[in-house]
PDB file of C-alpha atoms in Angstrom:
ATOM      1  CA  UNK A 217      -1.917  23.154   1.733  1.00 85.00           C
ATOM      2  CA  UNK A 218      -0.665  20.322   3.627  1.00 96.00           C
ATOM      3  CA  UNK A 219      -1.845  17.776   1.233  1.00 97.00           C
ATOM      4  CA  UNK A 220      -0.507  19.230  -1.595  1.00 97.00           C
ATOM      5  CA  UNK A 221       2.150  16.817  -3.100  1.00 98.00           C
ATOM      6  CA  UNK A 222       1.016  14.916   0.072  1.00 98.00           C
ATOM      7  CA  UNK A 223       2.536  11.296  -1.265  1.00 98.00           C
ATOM      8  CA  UNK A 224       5.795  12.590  -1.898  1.00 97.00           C
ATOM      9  CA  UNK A 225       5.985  14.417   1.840  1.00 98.00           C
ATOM     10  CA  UNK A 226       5.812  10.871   3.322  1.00 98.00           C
ATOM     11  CA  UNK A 227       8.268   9.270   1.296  1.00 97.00           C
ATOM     12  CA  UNK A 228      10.694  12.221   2.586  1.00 98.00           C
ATOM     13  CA  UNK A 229       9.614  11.695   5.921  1.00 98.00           C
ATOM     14  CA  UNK A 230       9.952   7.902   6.081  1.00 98.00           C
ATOM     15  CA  UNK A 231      13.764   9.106   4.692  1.00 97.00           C
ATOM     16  CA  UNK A 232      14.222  11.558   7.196  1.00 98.00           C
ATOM     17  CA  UNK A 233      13.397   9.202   9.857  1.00 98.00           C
ATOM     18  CA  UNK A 234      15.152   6.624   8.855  1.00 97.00           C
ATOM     19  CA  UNK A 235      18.418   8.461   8.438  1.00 97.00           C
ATOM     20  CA  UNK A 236      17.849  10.106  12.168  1.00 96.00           C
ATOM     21  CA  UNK A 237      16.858   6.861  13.601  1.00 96.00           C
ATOM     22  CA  UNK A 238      14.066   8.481  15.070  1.00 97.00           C
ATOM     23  CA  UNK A 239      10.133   8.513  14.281  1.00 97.00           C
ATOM     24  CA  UNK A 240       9.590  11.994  15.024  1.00 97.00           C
ATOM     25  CA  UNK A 241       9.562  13.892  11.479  1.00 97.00           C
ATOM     26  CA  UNK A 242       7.247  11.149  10.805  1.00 98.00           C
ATOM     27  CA  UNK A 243       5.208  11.081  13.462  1.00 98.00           C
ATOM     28  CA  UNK A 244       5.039  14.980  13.610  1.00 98.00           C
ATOM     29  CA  UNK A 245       3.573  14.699   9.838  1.00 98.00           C
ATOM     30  CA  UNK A 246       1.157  12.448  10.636  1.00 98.00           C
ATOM     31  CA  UNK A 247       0.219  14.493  13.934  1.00 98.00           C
ATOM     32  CA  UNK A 248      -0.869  17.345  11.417  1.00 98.00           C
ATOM     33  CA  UNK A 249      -2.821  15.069   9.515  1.00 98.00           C
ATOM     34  CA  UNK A 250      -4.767  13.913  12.573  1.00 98.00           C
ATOM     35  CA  UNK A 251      -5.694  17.558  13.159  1.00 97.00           C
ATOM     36  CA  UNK A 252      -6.164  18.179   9.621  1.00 97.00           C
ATOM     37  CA  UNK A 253      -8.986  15.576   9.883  1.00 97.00           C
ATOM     38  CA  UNK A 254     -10.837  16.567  13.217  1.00 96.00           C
ATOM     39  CA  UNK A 255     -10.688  20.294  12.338  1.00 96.00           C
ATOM     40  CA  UNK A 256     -11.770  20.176   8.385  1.00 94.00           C
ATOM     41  CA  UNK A 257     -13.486  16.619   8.307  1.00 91.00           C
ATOM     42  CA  UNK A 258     -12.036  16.467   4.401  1.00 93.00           C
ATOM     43  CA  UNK A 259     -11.195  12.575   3.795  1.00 94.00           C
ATOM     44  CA  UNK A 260      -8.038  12.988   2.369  1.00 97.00           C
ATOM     45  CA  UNK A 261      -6.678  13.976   5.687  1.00 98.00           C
ATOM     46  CA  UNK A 262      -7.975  10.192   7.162  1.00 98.00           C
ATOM     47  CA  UNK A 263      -6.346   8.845   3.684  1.00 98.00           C
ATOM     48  CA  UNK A 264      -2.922  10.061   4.175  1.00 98.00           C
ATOM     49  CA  UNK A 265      -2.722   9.886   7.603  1.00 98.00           C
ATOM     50  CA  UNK A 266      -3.689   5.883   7.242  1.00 98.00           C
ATOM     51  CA  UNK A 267      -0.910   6.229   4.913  1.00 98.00           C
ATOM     52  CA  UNK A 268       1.669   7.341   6.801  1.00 98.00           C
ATOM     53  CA  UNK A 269       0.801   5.341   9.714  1.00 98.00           C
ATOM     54  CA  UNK A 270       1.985   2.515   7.023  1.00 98.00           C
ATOM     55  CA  UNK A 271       5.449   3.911   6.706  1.00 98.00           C
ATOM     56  CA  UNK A 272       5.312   4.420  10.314  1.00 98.00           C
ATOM     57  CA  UNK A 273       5.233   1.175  10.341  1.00 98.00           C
ATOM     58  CA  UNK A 274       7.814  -0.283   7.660  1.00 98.00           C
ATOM     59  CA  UNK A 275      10.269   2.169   9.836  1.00 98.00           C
ATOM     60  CA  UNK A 276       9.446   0.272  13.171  1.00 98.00           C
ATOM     61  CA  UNK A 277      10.214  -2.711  11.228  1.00 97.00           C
ATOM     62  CA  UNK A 278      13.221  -1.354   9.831  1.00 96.00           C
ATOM     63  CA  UNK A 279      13.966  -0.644  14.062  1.00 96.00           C
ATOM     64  CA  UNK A 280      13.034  -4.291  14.576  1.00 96.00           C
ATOM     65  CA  UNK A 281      10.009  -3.244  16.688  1.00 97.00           C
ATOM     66  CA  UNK A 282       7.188  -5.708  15.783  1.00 96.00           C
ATOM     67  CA  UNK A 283       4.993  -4.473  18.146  1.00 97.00           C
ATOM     68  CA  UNK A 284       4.994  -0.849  17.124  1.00 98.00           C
ATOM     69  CA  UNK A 285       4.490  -1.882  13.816  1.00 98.00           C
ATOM     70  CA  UNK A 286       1.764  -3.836  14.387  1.00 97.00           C
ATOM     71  CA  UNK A 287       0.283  -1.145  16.485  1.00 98.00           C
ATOM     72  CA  UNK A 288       0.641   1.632  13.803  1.00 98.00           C
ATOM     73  CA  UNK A 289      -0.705  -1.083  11.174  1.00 98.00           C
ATOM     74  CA  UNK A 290      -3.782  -1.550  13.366  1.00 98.00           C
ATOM     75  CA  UNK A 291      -4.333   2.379  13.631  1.00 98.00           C
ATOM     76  CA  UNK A 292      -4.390   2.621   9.995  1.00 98.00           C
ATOM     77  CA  UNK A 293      -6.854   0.165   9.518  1.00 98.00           C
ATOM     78  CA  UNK A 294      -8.940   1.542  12.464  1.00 98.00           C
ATOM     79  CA  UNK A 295      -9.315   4.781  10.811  1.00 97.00           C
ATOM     80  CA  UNK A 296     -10.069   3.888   7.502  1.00 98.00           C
ATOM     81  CA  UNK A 297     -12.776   1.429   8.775  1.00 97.00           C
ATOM     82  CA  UNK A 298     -14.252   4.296  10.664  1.00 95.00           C
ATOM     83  CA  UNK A 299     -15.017   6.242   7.343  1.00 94.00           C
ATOM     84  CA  UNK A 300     -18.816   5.325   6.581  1.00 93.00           C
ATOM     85  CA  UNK A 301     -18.370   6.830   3.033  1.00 95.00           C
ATOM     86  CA  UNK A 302     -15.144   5.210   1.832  1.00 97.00           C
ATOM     87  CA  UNK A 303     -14.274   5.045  -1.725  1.00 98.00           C
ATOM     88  CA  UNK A 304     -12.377   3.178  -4.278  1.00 98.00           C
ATOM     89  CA  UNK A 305      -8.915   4.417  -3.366  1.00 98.00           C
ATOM     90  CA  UNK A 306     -10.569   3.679   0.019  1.00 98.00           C
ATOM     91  CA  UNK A 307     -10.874   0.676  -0.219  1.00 98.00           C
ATOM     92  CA  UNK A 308      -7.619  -0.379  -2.055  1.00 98.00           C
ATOM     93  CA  UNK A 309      -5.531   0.969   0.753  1.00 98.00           C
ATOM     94  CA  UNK A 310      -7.719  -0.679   3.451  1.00 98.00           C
ATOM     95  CA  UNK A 311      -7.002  -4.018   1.567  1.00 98.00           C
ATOM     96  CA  UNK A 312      -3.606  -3.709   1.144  1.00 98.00           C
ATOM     97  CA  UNK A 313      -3.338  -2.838   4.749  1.00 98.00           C
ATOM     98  CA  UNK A 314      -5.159  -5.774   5.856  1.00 97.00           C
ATOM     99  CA  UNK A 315      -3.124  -8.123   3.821  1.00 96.00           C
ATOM    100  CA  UNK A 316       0.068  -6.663   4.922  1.00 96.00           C
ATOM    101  CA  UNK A 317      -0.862  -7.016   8.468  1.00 96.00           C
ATOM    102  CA  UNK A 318      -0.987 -10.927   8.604  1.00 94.00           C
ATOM    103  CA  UNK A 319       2.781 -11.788   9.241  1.00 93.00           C
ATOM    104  CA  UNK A 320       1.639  -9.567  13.087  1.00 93.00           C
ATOM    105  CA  UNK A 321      -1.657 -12.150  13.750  1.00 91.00           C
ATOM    106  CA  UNK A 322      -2.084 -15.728  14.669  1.00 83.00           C
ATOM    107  CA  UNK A 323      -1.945 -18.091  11.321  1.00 80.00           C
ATOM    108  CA  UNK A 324      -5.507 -18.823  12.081  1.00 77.00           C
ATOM    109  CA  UNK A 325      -6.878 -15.525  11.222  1.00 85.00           C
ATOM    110  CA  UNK A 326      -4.123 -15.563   8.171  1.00 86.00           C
ATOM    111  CA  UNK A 327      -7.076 -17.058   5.805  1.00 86.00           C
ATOM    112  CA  UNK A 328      -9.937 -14.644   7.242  1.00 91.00           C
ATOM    113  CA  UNK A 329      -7.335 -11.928   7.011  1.00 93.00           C
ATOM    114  CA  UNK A 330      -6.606 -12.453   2.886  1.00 92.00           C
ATOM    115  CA  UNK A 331      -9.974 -12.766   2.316  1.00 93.00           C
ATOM    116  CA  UNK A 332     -11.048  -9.294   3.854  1.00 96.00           C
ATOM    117  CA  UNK A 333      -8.142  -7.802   1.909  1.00 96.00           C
ATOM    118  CA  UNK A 334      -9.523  -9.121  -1.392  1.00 96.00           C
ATOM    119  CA  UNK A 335     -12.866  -8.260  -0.892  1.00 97.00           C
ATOM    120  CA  UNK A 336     -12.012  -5.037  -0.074  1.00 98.00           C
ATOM    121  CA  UNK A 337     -10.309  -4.639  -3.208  1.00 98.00           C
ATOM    122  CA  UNK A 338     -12.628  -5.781  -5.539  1.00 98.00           C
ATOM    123  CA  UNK A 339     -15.109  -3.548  -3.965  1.00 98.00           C
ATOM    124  CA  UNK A 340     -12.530  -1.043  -5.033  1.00 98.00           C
ATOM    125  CA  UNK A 341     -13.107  -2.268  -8.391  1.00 98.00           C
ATOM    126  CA  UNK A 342     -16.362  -2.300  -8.665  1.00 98.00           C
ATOM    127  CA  UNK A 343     -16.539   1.467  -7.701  1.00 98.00           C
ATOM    128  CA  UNK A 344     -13.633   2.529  -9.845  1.00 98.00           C
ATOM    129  CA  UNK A 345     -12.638  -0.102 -12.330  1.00 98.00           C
ATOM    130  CA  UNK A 346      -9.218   1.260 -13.836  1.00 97.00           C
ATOM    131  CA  UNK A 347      -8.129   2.092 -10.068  1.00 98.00           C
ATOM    132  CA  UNK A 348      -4.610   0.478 -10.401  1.00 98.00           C
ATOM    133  CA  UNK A 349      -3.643  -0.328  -6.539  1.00 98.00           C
ATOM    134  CA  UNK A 350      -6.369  -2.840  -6.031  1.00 98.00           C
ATOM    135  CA  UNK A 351      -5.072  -4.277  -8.839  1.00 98.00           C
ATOM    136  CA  UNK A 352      -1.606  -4.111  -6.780  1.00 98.00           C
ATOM    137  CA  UNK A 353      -3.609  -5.510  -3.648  1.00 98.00           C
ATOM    138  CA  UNK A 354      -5.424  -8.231  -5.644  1.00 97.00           C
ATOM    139  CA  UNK A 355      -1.555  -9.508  -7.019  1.00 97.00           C
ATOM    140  CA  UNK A 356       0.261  -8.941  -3.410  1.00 96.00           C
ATOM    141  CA  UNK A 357      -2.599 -10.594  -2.082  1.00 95.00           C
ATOM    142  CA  UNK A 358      -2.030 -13.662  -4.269  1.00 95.00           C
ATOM    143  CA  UNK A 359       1.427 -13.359  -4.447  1.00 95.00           C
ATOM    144  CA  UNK A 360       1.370 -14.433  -0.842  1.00 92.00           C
ATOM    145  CA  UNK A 361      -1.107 -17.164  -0.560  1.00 89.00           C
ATOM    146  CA  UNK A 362       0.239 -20.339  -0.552  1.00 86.00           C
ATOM    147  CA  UNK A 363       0.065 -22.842  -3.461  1.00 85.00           C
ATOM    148  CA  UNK A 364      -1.984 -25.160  -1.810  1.00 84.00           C
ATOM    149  CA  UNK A 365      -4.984 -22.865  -1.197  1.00 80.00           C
ATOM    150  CA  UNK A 366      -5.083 -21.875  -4.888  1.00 84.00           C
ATOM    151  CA  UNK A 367      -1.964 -18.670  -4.795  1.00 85.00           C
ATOM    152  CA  UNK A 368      -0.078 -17.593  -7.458  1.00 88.00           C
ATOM    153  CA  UNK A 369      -2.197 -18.727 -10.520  1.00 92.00           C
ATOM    154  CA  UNK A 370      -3.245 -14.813 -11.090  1.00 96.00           C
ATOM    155  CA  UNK A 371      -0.293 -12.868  -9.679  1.00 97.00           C
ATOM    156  CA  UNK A 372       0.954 -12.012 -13.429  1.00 97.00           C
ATOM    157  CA  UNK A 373      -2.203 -11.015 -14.536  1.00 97.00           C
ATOM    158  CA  UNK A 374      -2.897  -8.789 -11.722  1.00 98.00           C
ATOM    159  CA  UNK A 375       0.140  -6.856 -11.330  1.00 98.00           C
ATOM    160  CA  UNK A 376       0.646  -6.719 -15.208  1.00 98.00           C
ATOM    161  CA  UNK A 377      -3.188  -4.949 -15.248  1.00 98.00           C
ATOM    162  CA  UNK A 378      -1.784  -2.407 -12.263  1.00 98.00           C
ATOM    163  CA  UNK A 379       1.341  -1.478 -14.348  1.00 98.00           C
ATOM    164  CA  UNK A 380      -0.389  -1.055 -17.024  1.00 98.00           C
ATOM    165  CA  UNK A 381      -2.927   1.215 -15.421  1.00 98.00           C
ATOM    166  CA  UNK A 382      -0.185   2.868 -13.215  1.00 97.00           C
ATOM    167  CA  UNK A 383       1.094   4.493 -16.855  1.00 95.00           C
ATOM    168  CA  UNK A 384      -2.245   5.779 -17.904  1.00 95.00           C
ATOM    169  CA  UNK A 385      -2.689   7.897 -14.822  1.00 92.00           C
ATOM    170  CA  UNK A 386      -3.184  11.570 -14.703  1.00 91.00           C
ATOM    171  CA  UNK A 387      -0.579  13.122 -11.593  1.00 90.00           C
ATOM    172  CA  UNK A 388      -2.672  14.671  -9.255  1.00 96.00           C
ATOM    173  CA  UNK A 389      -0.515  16.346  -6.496  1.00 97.00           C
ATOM    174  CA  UNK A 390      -3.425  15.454  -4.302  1.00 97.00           C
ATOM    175  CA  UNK A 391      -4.041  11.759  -5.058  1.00 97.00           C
ATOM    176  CA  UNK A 392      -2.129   8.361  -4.527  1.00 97.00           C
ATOM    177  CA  UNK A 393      -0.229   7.314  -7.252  1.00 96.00           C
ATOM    178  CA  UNK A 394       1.251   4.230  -5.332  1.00 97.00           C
ATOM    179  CA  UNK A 395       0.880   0.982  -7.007  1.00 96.00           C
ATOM    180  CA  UNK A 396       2.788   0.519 -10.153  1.00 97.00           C
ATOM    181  CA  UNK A 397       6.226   0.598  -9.000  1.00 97.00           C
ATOM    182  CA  UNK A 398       5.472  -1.351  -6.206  1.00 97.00           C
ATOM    183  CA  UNK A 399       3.449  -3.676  -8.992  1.00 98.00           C
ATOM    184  CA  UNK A 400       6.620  -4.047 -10.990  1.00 98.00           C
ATOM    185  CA  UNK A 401       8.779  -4.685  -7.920  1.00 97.00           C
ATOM    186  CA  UNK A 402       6.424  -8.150  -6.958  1.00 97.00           C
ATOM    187  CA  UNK A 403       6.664  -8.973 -10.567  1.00 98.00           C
ATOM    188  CA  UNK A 404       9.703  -8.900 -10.542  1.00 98.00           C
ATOM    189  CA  UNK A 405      10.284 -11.225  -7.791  1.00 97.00           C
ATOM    190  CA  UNK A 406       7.249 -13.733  -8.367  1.00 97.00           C
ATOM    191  CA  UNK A 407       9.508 -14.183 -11.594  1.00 98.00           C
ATOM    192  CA  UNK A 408      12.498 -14.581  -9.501  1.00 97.00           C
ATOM    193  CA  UNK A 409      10.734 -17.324  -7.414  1.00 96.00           C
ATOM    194  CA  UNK A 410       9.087 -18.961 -10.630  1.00 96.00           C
ATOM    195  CA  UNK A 411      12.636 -19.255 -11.970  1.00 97.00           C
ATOM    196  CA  UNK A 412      11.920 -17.091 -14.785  1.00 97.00           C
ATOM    197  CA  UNK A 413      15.133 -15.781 -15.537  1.00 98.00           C
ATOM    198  CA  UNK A 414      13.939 -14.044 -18.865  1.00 98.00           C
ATOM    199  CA  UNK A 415      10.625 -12.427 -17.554  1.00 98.00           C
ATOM    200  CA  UNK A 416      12.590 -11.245 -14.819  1.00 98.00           C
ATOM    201  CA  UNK A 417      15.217  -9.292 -16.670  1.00 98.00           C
ATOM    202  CA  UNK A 418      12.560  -8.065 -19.390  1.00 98.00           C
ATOM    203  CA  UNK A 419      10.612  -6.771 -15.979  1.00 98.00           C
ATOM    204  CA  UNK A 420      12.818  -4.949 -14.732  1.00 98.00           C
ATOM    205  CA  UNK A 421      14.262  -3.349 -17.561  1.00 98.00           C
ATOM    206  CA  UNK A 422      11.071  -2.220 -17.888  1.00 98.00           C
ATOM    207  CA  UNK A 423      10.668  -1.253 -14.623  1.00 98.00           C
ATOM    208  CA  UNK A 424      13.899   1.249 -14.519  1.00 97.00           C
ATOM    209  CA  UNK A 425      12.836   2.546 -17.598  1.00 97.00           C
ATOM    210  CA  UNK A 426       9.329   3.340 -15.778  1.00 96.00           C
ATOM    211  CA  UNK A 427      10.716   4.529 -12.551  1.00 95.00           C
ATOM    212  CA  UNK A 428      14.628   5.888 -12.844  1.00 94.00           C
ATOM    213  CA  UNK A 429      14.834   7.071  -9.631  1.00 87.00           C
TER     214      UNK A 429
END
């Protein structure tokens, strides 16, 4: 099955394309997923494929294409705000898409913006309490807001919670397991920019004892 040990298909993907310089094996994978989704109507498909639309667009960015990024961005938001029945995972990834899709819009909708992503993931919450990327979203999300409108009071707790849940989760080949290293990555550097020099190192020791590779 194509979504089968779906998560770790992107990542190789994203790799692929980055070493060829070209979008294709990506953009071939998430092809399939598109038909996987009109021709089966199972929600993973609209999951991953929101997914990789992501990556697609971290590797624009990586190409220095803005626009394609923020197109691709926009996609995966579109299609996971077309799902009438979302759920908690859901949810998470349609907050963390939102919030990572301010730096494309006008600083006027930046406020609007945040506030859609955290709402979204504390909906998330509410349906699935020990879901560990809207604790991720929640942290990002406040890792980002500016000091003046209240950000970085909860970042610690939040991302602490994620990488704590992250380690209590059961693999499932056909599930997202996203969140904790990504959790112990902003940690890491909301120490670095808090001038935490001891939290920092004790983080990511941590951190490469969590996730090796």
């Amino acid at each position: 099955s194509l979504l089968y040990g779906i998560e770790q298909t992107i990542d190789r993907k994203f790799v692929s394309s980055l070493a060829r310089g070209q979008v294709q094996p990506l953009a071939e994978l998430i092809t399939q997923l598109e038909q996987g989704r009109q021709q089966t109507g199972q929600p993973l498909y609209r999951y991953w494929e929101a997914y990789a639309l992501f990556w697609q667009a971290i590797y624009h960015m990586q190409q220095e294409d803005n626009k394609a990024a923020e197109k691709a961005t926009d996609a995966a938001i579109d299609l996971l705000k077309q799902n009438n029945k979302k759920t908690a995972e859901d949810y998470a990834l349609l907050g963390f898409l939102q919030g990572f899709s301010i730096p494309f819009k006008a600083s006027l909708r930046a406020t609007f913006i945040s506030a859609q992503a955290s709402k979204n993931a504390r909906i998330a919450l509410e349906m699935q309490p020990d879901n560990a990327r809207a604790y991720y979203v929640l942290g990002n999300n406040d890792y980002y807001t500016p000091a003046q409108f209240g950000g970085g009071e909860k970042v610690e707790e939040y991302l602490r919670k994620a990488i704590e849940l992250a380690a209590t989760q059961t693999p499932n080949p056909y599930l997202p397991a996203w969140g904790g290293e990504q959790a112990y990555e902003m940690l890491i550097r909301f120490y670095e920019r808090e001038g935490e020099a001891q939290k920092m190192e004790q983080t990511l020791a941590a951190a490469l004892r969590a996730y090796p590779d």
